[in-house]
Amino acid sequence: MKEVNMALPVSVGDLLRSDLLEDAAYRDDGLCVVGIFGKSNMQPAPLKESLINTLADKHIFSLFGEPEDGGTAESHIQAFYSQENRVLYLLLSSVCNSRQLLRACQSLSAGIGHSEAHDFWKGLDRQHWLHLLYMFSVCHVLLLVHPNQTFDVTYDRLFRALDALRQKVLPLIRAAIKDCPVSKEWKVNCRPCPPRLLFVFQINGTLKISTNTSESGGNPDKPKKHSPRRRLQHALEDQIYRIFRKSRVLTNQSSNCLFTVPANQAFVYVIPAVDEDPVGALLGLLRSNCVLCDQESTTAVSGPRRYQQMRRSARQSSCNRDSGSLSMSSQLVDCSLKEFLWQHVELVLTKKGFDDSVGRNPQPSHFELPTYSKWVQVASRLHQVLIKNTEEELAELATKVQSQLKVLEGSLDADTKFSENRCQKALPLAHSAYQSNLPHNYTTTVHKNQLAQGLRVYSQHARGVAFQRYALQLHEDCYKFWSNGHQLCEERSLTDQHCVHKFHLLPQPGEKPDMDRNPPILNHNSRGRSTSSCNCGRKQAPREDPFDIQAANYDFYQMLEEKCCGKLERIAFPVFQPSTPDPAPACNQAQRLPCEASGSGEAERLKEPSTAQSHTPGDPSLSLALSLGQSTDSLGPYGDGDGTETQVQQKRPSLVDRQPSTVEYLPGMMHSGCPKGLLPKFSSWSLVKLGPAKAYNCHTGLELPGFLPGSSFLLPWDLVIRSRSEEDTGLTEPLNGSSSSWPAPNKALVGKRGSTGGLGRSRRRDDVARVFVGFEYEDSRGRRFISSGPDKIVKALGPGGAKDPATRVLNTDMPLYIPSPSQGRSLKPHFAQLARLFIVVPDAPLEVTLSPQVQPGPPPCPVFHPEQTDIVLPPDGLWVLRFPYSYATDRGPCYPPKENQPFNNYKVLRGILRATTANPPQQ
């Protein structure tokens, strides 16, 4: 342990941890502990420090220290030990002092909120309260210093709260000092005696007390027994005693009180104000010197009882020259501050104690005068428990003491108490606003909207520092109400409709739904039903609103396969074939951003003519008639076989013809952003053959259910077959039957007839082949029709069939969704979705290639395509390509457009069909 120099003030923690070498003459004497606390104003010299300098007759504390001296805003106790007088002074500094308050204001950050600032100040107040409780537990005499002459009634509430806190922590303090070498009464009451509280006021500079004022009928010559300052002290004593007795801070039995005041001694001292008149101050000094000179023969009285003789003497000594004022010759002389305090200290040092109990049967209170070593042991244990915990064995007691501070907070923090009461009254109003007009089950969006309404009502009524804390409680209460049986399932179907069930779990494979479980086990259901056709379109059936891509694009059509089109000829798309019993989905797709996926898709489409030649304007593979702006229904095959296409055709097998993985499968659908070498577990597309080419009659159209009247006719697509001689055709190119091209602009074909006949024969003439194409749309009610353009529906009124050529639908981006022509009576608009593509391939030397590409949303939505990008349709057949019902990636579904969204962002890219002349068989 280190030694400390008590010539200077030290912190009480350093004092208790040090080895103070006492003089042998004082080692066994008793010790009186005097505590000083209170408030100060913005005067240059601190009041409490100057008091100790006056009491000790030494310059101990610096009176003009700068507030920016590196100190902190926390409360702390400084100690000064006067061995010759056997008095230990404890000085408490806190935010009640101007210096500490200035440091606290400087430590606050600029952007701190109101609640955080209030917590900061209350944290400093809690430190101050614990330090005060410590002072009331180790001191014999306490001085309450106040910077003006008016008693602060907030001390009444503070002392009542401290008394309640002391009663709460008494068992903890007893456990801390049970092994200390002090008396049993000290251990039981946890203090050497009920401390006596004295009050020191300072007269404000604005209040002047004249020494020659006349009273008693205005007779200036009538002697007065007490000076004005003494009469002020008596008035303050009466006021303070009445206040404390009324609030029961003071009772008849002093041993039960937090502190006591003497019944027959002065306990209020008023320090006079400094005279601001320098001339008057000099005259006062001259007058006092003259009085001293006239009374030199009077013997000076010394000793601790000097104040009693001074009351009956007219002589004013030098010790009260700075604190007392000269009275009239007929008045009693006021004592000094040191004399005022020493009359109480003398009772402690002489072991008489304080007999402050009143009433008919006053009970004597316990009193003990400890030596310095005994006091240090007790004070050190209390310091560990109440102020600074550095010992592990007392850590639990210190934690329990901190938890009891709520007793003080409820009594002293009026702002928080008012705010809590106000916020507690606002909470039921906010709960009612949240629950108003709520369905039994609702979604997160409804919950957030209602919560915002509840917070709006709460903010209208709640006030104060507890606003944020109770707002968080409102959040928690509303969330508990919502999650306790009112939460609606958040899953949305592929058509963007919510599940109508409350929060539930999905059944595992082989598990049955169970409504009694919590949460229940159910399948998703949006109560949405629609009517759809099978793969070939010959049978319609109702379907539930799907929630997963397999139910939307595979399960429903597989169910109808057994009843309708299971035996039809088809072209199967490649799917995942596992080689292990537990294949895993590919996980690298989630690392690809949508923009990257879209960009890679564009790059692939630019590399492959099957995906880009009909979509890019100005592409050399476009028809010559279209590039020249000629309108004709006699169109040759796509592509002229230039070097660029031949080069790309040679590269194609290296990009797509690779062995797919048999260990990992594609979790979503095939699209432009998918990695190569992965296949899905099922195909969302279907390509079946309804029959031969003659199965379609251009006079009657498609004889399938659900079609609107006159809208079931396919569009003709006439293709020129290069099989005639150069003289007949008038062309300059040699014809070898190996390729075909578009006819020359504005040049009529030889032998062509305008009538369109049926395809019972293979072709009408050697140079023309007719392909029929139809984009079929179907709405949710099963209404079907063929579209002859992005904004036109086929309407054939006569027996001749559709007159519009198929060039418009093949050379433009067809919309994926269009408004349904039969809206019905519902206010909600219905839209029809592209469901199928009908292709009638004649028995001719043609090679019709199918390469569908669908972009079901605005960029960066990827482009979806089947598992096989280019499908060559065999001749002489009526083929039906069924598009997916819904589109989804591994990131989620691509929802249909809303009412206010344009349909042109949802489209089937142009170039879905290409036709070339097949090589004739060798003879």
XYZ file of C-alpha atoms in Angstrom, residues 486-909:
424
model
C -53.661 -14.104 -36.802
C -50.761 -14.389 -39.211
C -51.792 -15.192 -42.753
C -49.627 -17.458 -44.854
C -47.204 -15.241 -46.747
C -46.767 -17.609 -49.675
C -47.955 -16.235 -52.994
C -49.088 -18.344 -55.886
C -47.491 -18.188 -59.302
C -50.327 -15.876 -60.352
C -49.455 -13.506 -57.464
C -52.299 -14.400 -55.109
C -51.861 -14.997 -51.386
C -52.617 -18.248 -49.659
C -55.863 -17.900 -47.693
C -54.790 -20.158 -44.831
C -53.241 -18.870 -41.643
C -49.589 -19.538 -41.023
C -48.989 -23.239 -41.579
C -46.421 -25.825 -42.505
C -46.360 -27.841 -45.691
C -46.832 -31.605 -45.385
C -43.753 -33.678 -45.878
C -43.761 -36.517 -48.450
C -46.140 -39.162 -47.188
C -47.578 -36.910 -44.457
C -51.271 -36.066 -44.321
C -52.643 -32.575 -43.638
C -53.457 -31.954 -39.977
C -55.540 -28.942 -38.923
C -55.147 -29.639 -35.195
C -51.399 -29.131 -35.167
C -49.925 -25.808 -34.119
C -49.024 -24.536 -36.621
C -51.308 -26.657 -38.813
C -50.012 -28.779 -41.683
C -51.751 -27.769 -44.899
C -51.163 -27.324 -48.584
C -51.259 -23.819 -49.979
C -54.567 -22.628 -51.379
C -55.497 -19.206 -52.759
C -59.084 -20.234 -53.614
C -58.312 -19.253 -57.161
C -59.572 -21.581 -59.885
C -59.190 -21.402 -63.613
C -59.922 -23.523 -66.661
C -57.102 -24.794 -68.825
C -56.696 -27.182 -71.713
C -54.427 -30.182 -71.961
C -51.237 -30.443 -73.983
C -52.999 -31.015 -77.286
C -55.896 -28.681 -76.519
C -58.694 -31.229 -77.061
C -59.828 -31.413 -73.418
C -60.425 -28.707 -70.805
C -60.485 -29.135 -67.033
C -60.531 -26.839 -63.960
C -57.309 -26.342 -62.048
C -56.276 -24.918 -58.713
C -54.090 -21.873 -58.492
C -50.558 -23.366 -58.484
C -47.929 -22.491 -55.905
C -44.955 -24.356 -57.387
C -43.666 -24.624 -60.902
C -44.052 -28.400 -61.104
C -47.767 -28.253 -60.292
C -48.237 -25.442 -62.817
C -46.292 -26.774 -65.784
C -46.198 -30.544 -65.295
C -48.569 -32.176 -62.789
C -51.800 -30.737 -64.204
C -50.961 -31.750 -67.760
C -49.753 -35.175 -66.657
C -53.142 -35.728 -65.027
C -54.904 -34.935 -68.332
C -52.424 -37.040 -70.306
C -54.099 -40.185 -69.029
C -57.524 -39.045 -70.269
C -56.679 -37.377 -73.572
C -53.321 -37.099 -75.240
C -51.240 -39.791 -73.637
C -51.011 -41.892 -76.818
C -50.209 -39.107 -79.234
C -46.911 -38.902 -81.020
C -44.606 -36.376 -79.363
C -41.153 -34.963 -79.383
C -39.789 -35.358 -75.865
C -37.508 -32.712 -74.414
C -34.422 -33.894 -72.551
C -34.702 -33.900 -68.744
C -32.417 -34.785 -65.863
C -31.514 -38.466 -65.580
C -30.038 -39.165 -62.129
C -27.164 -41.531 -61.631
C -27.281 -41.362 -57.804
C -30.193 -42.097 -55.464
C -30.098 -38.623 -53.894
C -29.334 -35.962 -56.537
C -28.885 -32.398 -55.371
C -29.990 -29.137 -56.978
C -27.291 -26.966 -58.451
C -26.334 -24.162 -56.071
C -24.176 -21.977 -58.313
C -27.152 -20.323 -59.955
C -27.930 -18.176 -56.922
C -24.551 -16.523 -57.373
C -25.536 -15.104 -60.770
C -27.129 -11.691 -60.685
C -30.183 -11.073 -62.880
C -28.323 -8.527 -64.946
C -25.485 -11.007 -65.497
C -27.951 -13.691 -66.438
C -29.633 -11.356 -68.899
C -26.319 -10.314 -70.379
C -25.151 -13.876 -70.828
C -28.441 -14.714 -72.469
C -28.009 -11.899 -74.945
C -24.515 -13.106 -75.729
C -25.733 -16.641 -76.370
C -28.514 -15.368 -78.605
C -26.021 -13.364 -80.616
C -23.812 -16.409 -81.041
C -26.610 -18.768 -82.118
C -28.706 -17.885 -85.170
C -31.516 -20.074 -83.915
C -32.123 -17.647 -81.070
C -31.232 -14.333 -82.644
C -31.882 -14.235 -86.350
C -35.563 -13.353 -86.059
C -35.119 -10.931 -83.159
C -32.317 -8.639 -84.323
C -33.387 -5.985 -86.891
C -31.316 -5.907 -90.037
C -30.085 -9.475 -89.619
C -29.028 -10.949 -93.010
C -31.125 -14.044 -92.324
C -34.360 -12.028 -92.526
C -36.552 -12.434 -95.580
C -35.769 -10.252 -98.551
C -39.404 -9.209 -98.893
C -39.504 -8.084 -95.281
C -36.219 -6.199 -95.515
C -37.440 -4.370 -98.628
C -40.797 -3.550 -97.093
C -42.768 -5.692 -99.597
C -46.089 -7.112 -98.449
C -46.709 -10.557 -99.849
C -48.029 -13.827 -98.582
C -45.668 -15.864 -100.770
C -42.553 -16.035 -98.607
C -39.480 -18.034 -99.151
C -37.490 -19.802 -96.454
C -35.505 -17.896 -93.813
C -31.782 -17.529 -94.451
C -29.669 -17.547 -97.531
C -26.821 -19.667 -96.270
C -24.067 -17.072 -96.189
C -20.629 -17.665 -94.740
C -21.431 -16.206 -91.339
C -24.239 -18.582 -90.662
C -22.245 -21.536 -91.905
C -19.457 -20.639 -89.535
C -21.825 -20.375 -86.569
C -23.515 -23.625 -87.517
C -20.150 -25.342 -87.217
C -19.658 -23.934 -83.724
C -23.085 -24.924 -82.442
C -22.311 -28.511 -81.380
C -19.490 -27.310 -79.153
C -21.907 -25.101 -77.146
C -24.976 -27.198 -76.654
C -24.150 -30.807 -77.532
C -22.397 -31.771 -74.343
C -23.157 -34.419 -71.783
C -25.554 -33.046 -69.118
C -24.873 -33.663 -65.457
C -26.361 -36.746 -63.829
C -25.585 -35.630 -60.281
C -26.963 -32.085 -60.097
C -30.201 -30.905 -61.618
C -31.482 -27.466 -62.496
C -33.799 -26.244 -59.706
C -35.868 -23.956 -61.962
C -36.709 -23.727 -65.638
C -34.350 -23.457 -68.553
C -33.538 -19.863 -69.459
C -30.730 -17.778 -70.845
C -29.023 -17.337 -67.503
C -28.705 -21.033 -66.677
C -25.277 -22.665 -66.579
C -24.528 -25.154 -69.314
C -24.708 -28.838 -68.661
C -27.722 -28.828 -66.300
C -31.226 -30.080 -66.976
C -34.434 -29.769 -64.919
C -36.171 -32.790 -63.405
C -39.215 -32.195 -65.637
C -39.987 -30.223 -68.756
C -42.360 -27.268 -68.612
C -42.951 -27.482 -72.374
C -44.812 -30.007 -74.506
C -44.713 -30.758 -78.244
C -47.276 -33.281 -79.509
C -48.663 -34.247 -82.916
C -52.421 -34.120 -83.304
C -52.336 -35.917 -86.641
C -51.252 -35.546 -90.251
C -51.402 -32.257 -92.083
C -54.781 -33.048 -93.538
C -56.219 -33.228 -90.017
C -56.565 -29.446 -90.236
C -59.296 -28.112 -92.523
C -58.778 -24.488 -93.414
C -62.533 -24.089 -94.064
C -63.643 -25.199 -90.610
C -60.604 -24.313 -88.497
C -59.626 -26.096 -85.308
C -62.494 -28.100 -83.941
C -61.457 -27.819 -80.308
C -63.499 -26.770 -77.231
C -63.442 -23.247 -75.798
C -62.713 -21.282 -78.974
C -64.605 -18.100 -79.582
C -66.767 -18.157 -82.753
C -64.688 -17.547 -85.883
C -61.357 -17.405 -84.019
C -60.108 -20.980 -84.491
C -58.547 -20.521 -87.935
C -54.822 -20.802 -88.442
C -52.896 -18.290 -90.531
C -51.421 -19.382 -93.882
C -47.681 -19.125 -94.498
C -46.779 -19.701 -98.178
C -43.220 -20.789 -98.878
C -41.566 -20.907 -102.340
C -39.984 -24.203 -103.256
C -36.961 -23.755 -105.617
C -37.632 -26.698 -107.938
C -38.409 -25.041 -111.385
C -36.070 -24.042 -114.186
C -34.443 -20.601 -114.536
C -36.537 -19.717 -117.565
C -39.825 -20.394 -115.763
C -38.888 -18.468 -112.694
C -37.062 -15.623 -114.396
C -34.288 -15.715 -111.845
C -30.609 -15.492 -112.649
C -29.450 -17.936 -109.964
C -28.907 -21.570 -110.918
C -31.390 -23.928 -109.283
C -30.055 -27.197 -108.058
C -32.820 -28.008 -105.636
C -30.496 -27.793 -102.698
C -31.549 -24.391 -101.401
C -34.324 -21.859 -101.660
C -34.595 -18.079 -101.419
C -37.144 -15.330 -101.365
C -38.662 -14.298 -104.719
C -37.547 -11.111 -106.410
C -39.416 -7.994 -105.360
C -42.587 -7.202 -107.329
C -42.138 -10.254 -109.535
C -45.153 -12.536 -109.842
C -44.680 -16.236 -109.534
C -45.352 -18.264 -112.666
C -48.418 -20.396 -112.532
C -49.466 -19.250 -109.053
C -53.117 -19.192 -108.299
C -54.755 -16.954 -105.747
C -57.201 -19.451 -104.316
C -56.282 -21.322 -101.182
C -57.328 -24.906 -101.114
C -57.144 -27.605 -98.550
C -54.058 -29.622 -97.895
C -55.499 -32.934 -98.823
C -52.754 -33.069 -101.453
C -49.144 -32.516 -100.581
C -48.989 -29.108 -102.383
C -50.990 -27.248 -105.034
C -48.033 -26.514 -107.304
C -44.430 -27.498 -107.474
C -43.136 -24.053 -106.441
C -45.374 -23.187 -103.428
C -45.887 -24.952 -100.085
C -48.337 -23.723 -97.511
C -47.706 -23.929 -93.759
C -50.416 -22.966 -91.283
C -49.481 -21.239 -88.039
C -51.642 -20.201 -85.109
C -50.804 -18.470 -81.808
C -53.514 -19.604 -79.390
C -54.411 -17.496 -76.351
C -56.452 -18.778 -73.414
C -57.884 -16.835 -70.459
C -58.638 -18.088 -66.955
C -62.213 -19.023 -67.902
C -61.127 -21.293 -70.769
C -61.973 -18.853 -73.589
C -59.590 -19.474 -76.480
C -58.793 -17.682 -79.745
C -56.099 -17.386 -82.417
C -54.300 -14.048 -82.810
C -53.378 -12.631 -86.213
C -51.135 -9.926 -84.797
C -50.011 -8.296 -81.557
C -53.335 -6.455 -81.286
C -55.689 -8.445 -83.490
C -57.874 -11.532 -83.115
C -58.721 -13.854 -85.992
C -62.338 -13.418 -87.020
C -63.384 -15.519 -90.021
C -67.009 -14.830 -90.891
C -67.180 -16.863 -94.116
C -66.220 -20.419 -95.038
C -62.915 -19.370 -96.618
C -60.994 -19.257 -93.333
C -58.468 -16.662 -92.244
C -57.305 -14.234 -94.911
C -54.406 -12.651 -92.966
C -50.981 -14.134 -93.717
C -48.759 -15.480 -90.937
C -45.887 -13.174 -91.818
C -47.015 -10.545 -89.314
C -47.054 -12.878 -86.340
C -43.772 -14.546 -87.331
C -41.764 -11.387 -87.894
C -42.848 -9.470 -84.781
C -42.640 -10.006 -81.027
C -45.936 -11.538 -80.042
C -47.290 -10.485 -76.620
C -47.410 -13.124 -73.920
C -50.547 -11.547 -72.406
C -53.333 -9.616 -74.131
C -56.709 -8.376 -72.821
C -59.389 -11.010 -73.145
C -62.093 -10.122 -75.738
C -64.800 -11.417 -73.372
C -64.425 -9.455 -70.152
C -67.780 -10.374 -68.619
C -69.439 -8.393 -65.842
C -66.521 -8.368 -63.443
C -64.836 -5.067 -62.713
C -61.455 -6.740 -62.672
C -60.074 -6.982 -66.226
C -59.257 -10.435 -67.557
C -56.269 -11.179 -69.735
C -55.492 -14.105 -71.981
C -52.124 -15.835 -71.977
C -50.313 -17.397 -74.899
C -50.901 -21.092 -74.316
C -50.121 -22.996 -77.545
C -48.629 -22.698 -80.995
C -50.245 -24.739 -83.769
C -48.050 -25.569 -86.799
C -49.325 -27.480 -89.841
C -46.261 -28.796 -91.696
C -47.161 -30.029 -95.224
C -45.736 -33.088 -96.900
C -43.158 -31.143 -98.886
C -39.354 -30.832 -99.080
C -39.337 -28.328 -96.198
C -37.428 -28.264 -92.976
C -39.418 -26.279 -90.399
C -37.357 -25.495 -87.316
C -39.060 -24.483 -84.063
C -37.078 -22.372 -81.551
C -39.402 -20.665 -79.044
C -38.060 -17.921 -76.769
C -40.196 -16.196 -74.142
C -39.330 -13.130 -72.077
C -42.003 -13.047 -69.339
C -41.107 -9.674 -67.873
C -39.204 -6.426 -68.341
C -35.387 -6.522 -68.377
C -33.363 -7.920 -66.693
C -35.796 -10.830 -66.875
C -34.081 -13.769 -68.620
C -35.349 -15.404 -71.801
C -36.943 -18.842 -71.310
C -36.657 -21.630 -73.864
C -37.186 -25.410 -73.948
C -34.502 -27.876 -72.989
C -33.830 -28.311 -76.724
C -33.398 -24.958 -78.433
C -33.910 -25.979 -82.113
C -36.557 -28.583 -82.887
C -36.942 -29.739 -86.494
C -40.576 -30.656 -87.130
C -41.116 -33.718 -89.342
C -43.259 -33.110 -92.467
C -46.920 -33.946 -92.847
C -48.122 -33.193 -89.328
C -50.303 -30.993 -87.174
C -48.001 -30.088 -84.274
C -48.961 -28.372 -81.023
C -46.360 -26.623 -78.861
C -47.734 -26.029 -75.391
C -46.118 -23.058 -73.606
C -45.513 -23.092 -69.828
C -48.375 -21.953 -67.630
C -45.940 -20.054 -65.356
C -42.328 -18.976 -65.587
C -39.890 -19.110 -62.699
C -36.185 -19.103 -61.998
C -34.337 -20.280 -58.941
C -34.842 -16.749 -57.544
C -38.621 -16.918 -57.748
C -41.561 -16.724 -60.138
C -42.105 -14.196 -62.889
C -45.551 -12.880 -62.000
C -48.120 -11.872 -64.624
C -48.501 -8.145 -65.265
C -50.635 -6.004 -62.997
C -53.495 -3.861 -64.219
C -51.344 -0.759 -64.614
C -48.346 -2.490 -66.202
C -47.875 -2.526 -69.999
C -48.129 -5.873 -71.749
C -45.388 -5.141 -74.282
C -42.662 -6.114 -71.780
C -44.055 -9.668 -71.705
C -43.441 -11.181 -75.113
C -42.496 -14.126 -77.310
C -39.468 -13.144 -79.339
